Coordinates of C-alpha atoms in Angstrom, one line a residue:
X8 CA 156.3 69.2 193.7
X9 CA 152.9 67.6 195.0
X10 CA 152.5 70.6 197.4
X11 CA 148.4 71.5 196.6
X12 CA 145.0 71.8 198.0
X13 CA 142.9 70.5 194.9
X14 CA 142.1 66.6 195.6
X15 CA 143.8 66.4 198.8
X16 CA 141.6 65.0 200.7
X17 CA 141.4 61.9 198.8
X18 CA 145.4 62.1 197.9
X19 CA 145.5 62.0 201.9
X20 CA 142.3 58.8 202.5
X21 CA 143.0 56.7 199.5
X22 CA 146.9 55.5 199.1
X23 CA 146.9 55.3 202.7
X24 CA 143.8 53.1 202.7
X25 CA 145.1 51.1 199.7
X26 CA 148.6 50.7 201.7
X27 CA 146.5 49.5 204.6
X28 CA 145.2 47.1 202.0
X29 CA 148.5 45.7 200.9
X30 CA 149.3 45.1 204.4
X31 CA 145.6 43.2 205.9
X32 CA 147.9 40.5 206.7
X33 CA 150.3 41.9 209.1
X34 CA 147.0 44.3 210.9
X35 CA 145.0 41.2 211.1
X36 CA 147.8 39.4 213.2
X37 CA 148.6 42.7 215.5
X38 CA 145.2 42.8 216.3
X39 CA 144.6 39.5 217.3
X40 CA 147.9 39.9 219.0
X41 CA 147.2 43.0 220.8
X42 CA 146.2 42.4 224.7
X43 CA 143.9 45.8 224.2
X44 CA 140.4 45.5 223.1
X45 CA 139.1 48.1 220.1
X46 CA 137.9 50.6 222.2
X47 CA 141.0 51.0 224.3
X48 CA 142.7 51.3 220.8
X49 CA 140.6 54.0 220.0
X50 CA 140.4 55.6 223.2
X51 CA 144.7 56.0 222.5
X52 CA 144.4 57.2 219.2
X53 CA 142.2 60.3 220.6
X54 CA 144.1 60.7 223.8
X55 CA 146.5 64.2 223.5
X56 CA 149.2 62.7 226.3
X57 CA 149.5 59.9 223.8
X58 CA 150.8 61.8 221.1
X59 CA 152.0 64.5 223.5
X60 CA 154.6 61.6 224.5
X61 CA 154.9 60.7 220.6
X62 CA 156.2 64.2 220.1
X63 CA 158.8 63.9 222.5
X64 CA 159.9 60.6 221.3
X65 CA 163.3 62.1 219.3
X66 CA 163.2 58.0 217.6
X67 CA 159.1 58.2 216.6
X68 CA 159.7 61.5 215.2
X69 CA 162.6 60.7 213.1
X70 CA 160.3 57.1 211.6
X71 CA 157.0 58.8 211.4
X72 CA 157.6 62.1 210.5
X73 CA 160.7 63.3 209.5
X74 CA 162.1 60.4 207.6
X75 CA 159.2 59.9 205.9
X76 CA 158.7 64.1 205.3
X77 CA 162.0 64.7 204.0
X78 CA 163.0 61.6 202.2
X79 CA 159.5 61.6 200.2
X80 CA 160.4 65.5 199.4
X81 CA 164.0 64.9 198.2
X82 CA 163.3 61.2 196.2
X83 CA 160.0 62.3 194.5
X84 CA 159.0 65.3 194.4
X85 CA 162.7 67.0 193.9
X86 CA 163.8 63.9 192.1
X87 CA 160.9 62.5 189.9
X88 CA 160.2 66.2 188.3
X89 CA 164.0 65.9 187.5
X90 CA 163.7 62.4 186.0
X91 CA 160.0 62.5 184.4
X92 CA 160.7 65.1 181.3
X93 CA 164.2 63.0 180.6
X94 CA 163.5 59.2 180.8
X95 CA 159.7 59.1 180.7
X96 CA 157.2 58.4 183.6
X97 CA 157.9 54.2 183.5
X98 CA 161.8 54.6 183.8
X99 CA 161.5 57.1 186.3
X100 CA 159.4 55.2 188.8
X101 CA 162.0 52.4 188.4
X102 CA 165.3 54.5 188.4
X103 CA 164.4 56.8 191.2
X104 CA 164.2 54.2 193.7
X105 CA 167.5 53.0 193.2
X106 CA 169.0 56.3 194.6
X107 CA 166.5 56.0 197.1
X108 CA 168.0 52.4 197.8
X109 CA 171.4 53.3 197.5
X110 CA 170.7 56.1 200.2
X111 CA 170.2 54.0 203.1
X112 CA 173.6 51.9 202.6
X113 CA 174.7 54.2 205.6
X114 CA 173.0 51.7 207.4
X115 CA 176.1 48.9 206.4
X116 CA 178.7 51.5 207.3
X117 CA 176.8 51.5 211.0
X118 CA 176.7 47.7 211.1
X119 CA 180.8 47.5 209.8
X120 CA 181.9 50.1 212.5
X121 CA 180.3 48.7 215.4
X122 CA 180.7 44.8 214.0
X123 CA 177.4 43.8 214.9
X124 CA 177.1 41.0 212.9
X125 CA 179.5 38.9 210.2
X126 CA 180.3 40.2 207.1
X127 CA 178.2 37.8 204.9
X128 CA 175.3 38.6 207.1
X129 CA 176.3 42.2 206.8
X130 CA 176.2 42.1 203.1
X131 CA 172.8 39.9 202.9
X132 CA 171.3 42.9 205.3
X133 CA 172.4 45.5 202.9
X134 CA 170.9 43.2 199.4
X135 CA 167.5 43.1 201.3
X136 CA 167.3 46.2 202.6
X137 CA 168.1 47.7 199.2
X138 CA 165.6 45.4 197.1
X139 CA 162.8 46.4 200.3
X140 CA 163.1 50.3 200.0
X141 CA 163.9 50.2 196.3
X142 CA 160.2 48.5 195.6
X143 CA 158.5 50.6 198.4
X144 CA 160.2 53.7 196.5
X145 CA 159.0 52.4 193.0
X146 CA 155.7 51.9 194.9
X147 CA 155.3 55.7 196.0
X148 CA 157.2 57.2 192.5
X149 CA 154.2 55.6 191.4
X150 CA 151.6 57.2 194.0
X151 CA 153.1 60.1 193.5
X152 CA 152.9 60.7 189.5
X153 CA 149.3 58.9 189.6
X154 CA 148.1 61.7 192.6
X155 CA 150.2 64.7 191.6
X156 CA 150.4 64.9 195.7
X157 CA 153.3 64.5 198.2
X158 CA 151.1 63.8 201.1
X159 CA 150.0 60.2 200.0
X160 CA 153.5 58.9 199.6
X161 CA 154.6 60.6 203.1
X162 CA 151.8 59.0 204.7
X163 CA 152.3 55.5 203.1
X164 CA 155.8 55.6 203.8
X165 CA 155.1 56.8 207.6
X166 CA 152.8 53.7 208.1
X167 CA 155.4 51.2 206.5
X168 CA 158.1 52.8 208.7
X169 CA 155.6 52.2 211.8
X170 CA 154.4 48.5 210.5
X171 CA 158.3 47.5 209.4
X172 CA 158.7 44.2 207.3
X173 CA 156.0 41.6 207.2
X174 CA 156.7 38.8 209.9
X175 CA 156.1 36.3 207.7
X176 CA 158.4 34.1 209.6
X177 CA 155.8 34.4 212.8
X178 CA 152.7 34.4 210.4
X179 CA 153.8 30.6 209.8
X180 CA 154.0 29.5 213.2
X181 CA 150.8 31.5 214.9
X182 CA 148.2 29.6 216.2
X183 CA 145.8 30.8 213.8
X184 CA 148.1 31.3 210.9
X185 CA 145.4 30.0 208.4
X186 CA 143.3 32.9 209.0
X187 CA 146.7 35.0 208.9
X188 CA 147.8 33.7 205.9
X189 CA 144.7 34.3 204.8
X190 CA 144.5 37.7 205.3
X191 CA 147.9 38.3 203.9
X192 CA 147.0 36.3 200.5
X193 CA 143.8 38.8 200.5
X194 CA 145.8 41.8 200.9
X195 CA 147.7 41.3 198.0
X196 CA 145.0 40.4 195.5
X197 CA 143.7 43.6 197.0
X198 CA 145.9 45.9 196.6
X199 CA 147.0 45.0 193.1
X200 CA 142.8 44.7 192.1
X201 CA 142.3 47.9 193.7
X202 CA 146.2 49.8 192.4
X203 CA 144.6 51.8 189.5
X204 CA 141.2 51.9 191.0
X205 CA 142.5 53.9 193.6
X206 CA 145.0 55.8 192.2
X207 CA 142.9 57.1 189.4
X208 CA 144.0 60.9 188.5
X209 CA 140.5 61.9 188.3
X210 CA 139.9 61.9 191.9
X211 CA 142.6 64.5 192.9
X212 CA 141.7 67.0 190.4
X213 CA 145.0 66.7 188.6
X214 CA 145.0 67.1 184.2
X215 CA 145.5 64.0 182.5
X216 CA 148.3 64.5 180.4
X217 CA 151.2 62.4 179.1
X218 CA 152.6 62.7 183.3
X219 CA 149.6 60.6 184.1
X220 CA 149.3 57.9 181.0
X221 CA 153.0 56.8 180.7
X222 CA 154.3 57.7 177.6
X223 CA 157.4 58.0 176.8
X224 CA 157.7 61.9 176.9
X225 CA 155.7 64.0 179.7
X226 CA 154.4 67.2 181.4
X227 CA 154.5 68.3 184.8
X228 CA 152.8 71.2 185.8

């Protein structure tokens, strides 16, 4: 299930950085956004009565930790384990997202009950929203059988929840969107230049074995 001590300190430092990677674009425009300087960032960060009022936040718990906690637990390391021995490692990154996809159409029935919004829109919420989580899970199935960990995919998937959706939209129309655009063209070459790199099985102490090379048959210890 991805619960172990060998190679988690890079299981915890290395997706996370590589996510950070992926999103240089959207970090590069909050922090030219941001009205605080660095060191009033960092002075937050290591302030206790910041996170003191985090942890009484009932909404930043449910994004940050337990959302990311339990749906990480039940959609790859309950599910994949399930999925890997049967289909192989390569259909199972792409089929266990799609439950993971499917999972947040609660989200519709909120939007139909309360009518916020037309029914076309509706729909064309749900179609996005599905195709956004559905790569993001493919993205930490993926994480996940590379590391042998759960932490790196519950720590990717707590940053996403905190960063949301690229504003692309605003990146377009900021006064310095060149260097914004920029950045976000340079996160992606990034990321997919530094995917494997990063994810390499060696660094977190787990076997290479048919789990790790993609075969079509597997084993998960």
């Amino acid at each position: 299930m991805g619960i172990r001590f060998e190679g988690l300190i890079p299981a915890i430092i290395l997706p996370l950085l590589l996510t950070m990677v992926l999103f240089l674009g959207p970090l590069m425009q909050l922090a030219m956004d941001c009205p605080w300087s660095f060191i009033d960032g960092i002075r937050v960060a290591f302030d206790p009565w910041f996170w003191m009022l985090c942890a009484n936040d009932m909404r930043w718990l449910r994004n940050q930790v337990v959302a990311p906690l339990t749906e990480e637990l039940v959609f790859r390391a309950c599910m994949l384990p399930m999925l890997v021995p049967c289909a192989g490692p390569s259909t199972a990154i792409i089929t266990c997202p799609l439950f993971f996809g499917v999972a947040h159409f609660h989200h519709v029935i909120e939007l139909l009950r309360f009518r916020q919004g037309t029914l076309l829109g509706i729909f064309l919420s749900a179609v996005f929203q599905f195709s956004y989580t559905a790569v993001f899970g493919a993205y930490t199935a993926f994480i996940f059988i590379r590391t042998g960990h759960l932490i790196g995919p519950v720590l990717c998937h707590s940053f996403c929840n905190y960063m949301g959706f690229p504003a692309i939209s605003t990146a377009l129309e900021h006064p310095y969107r060149l260097t914004v655009l920029s950045s976000y063209l340079l996160g992606v070459l990034l990321f997919f230049l530094l995917l494997f790199p990063f994810t390499d099985p060696s660094y977190y102490s787990l076997p290479v074995c048919t789990l790790t090379s993609f075969p079509s048959s597997s084993c998960l210890s």
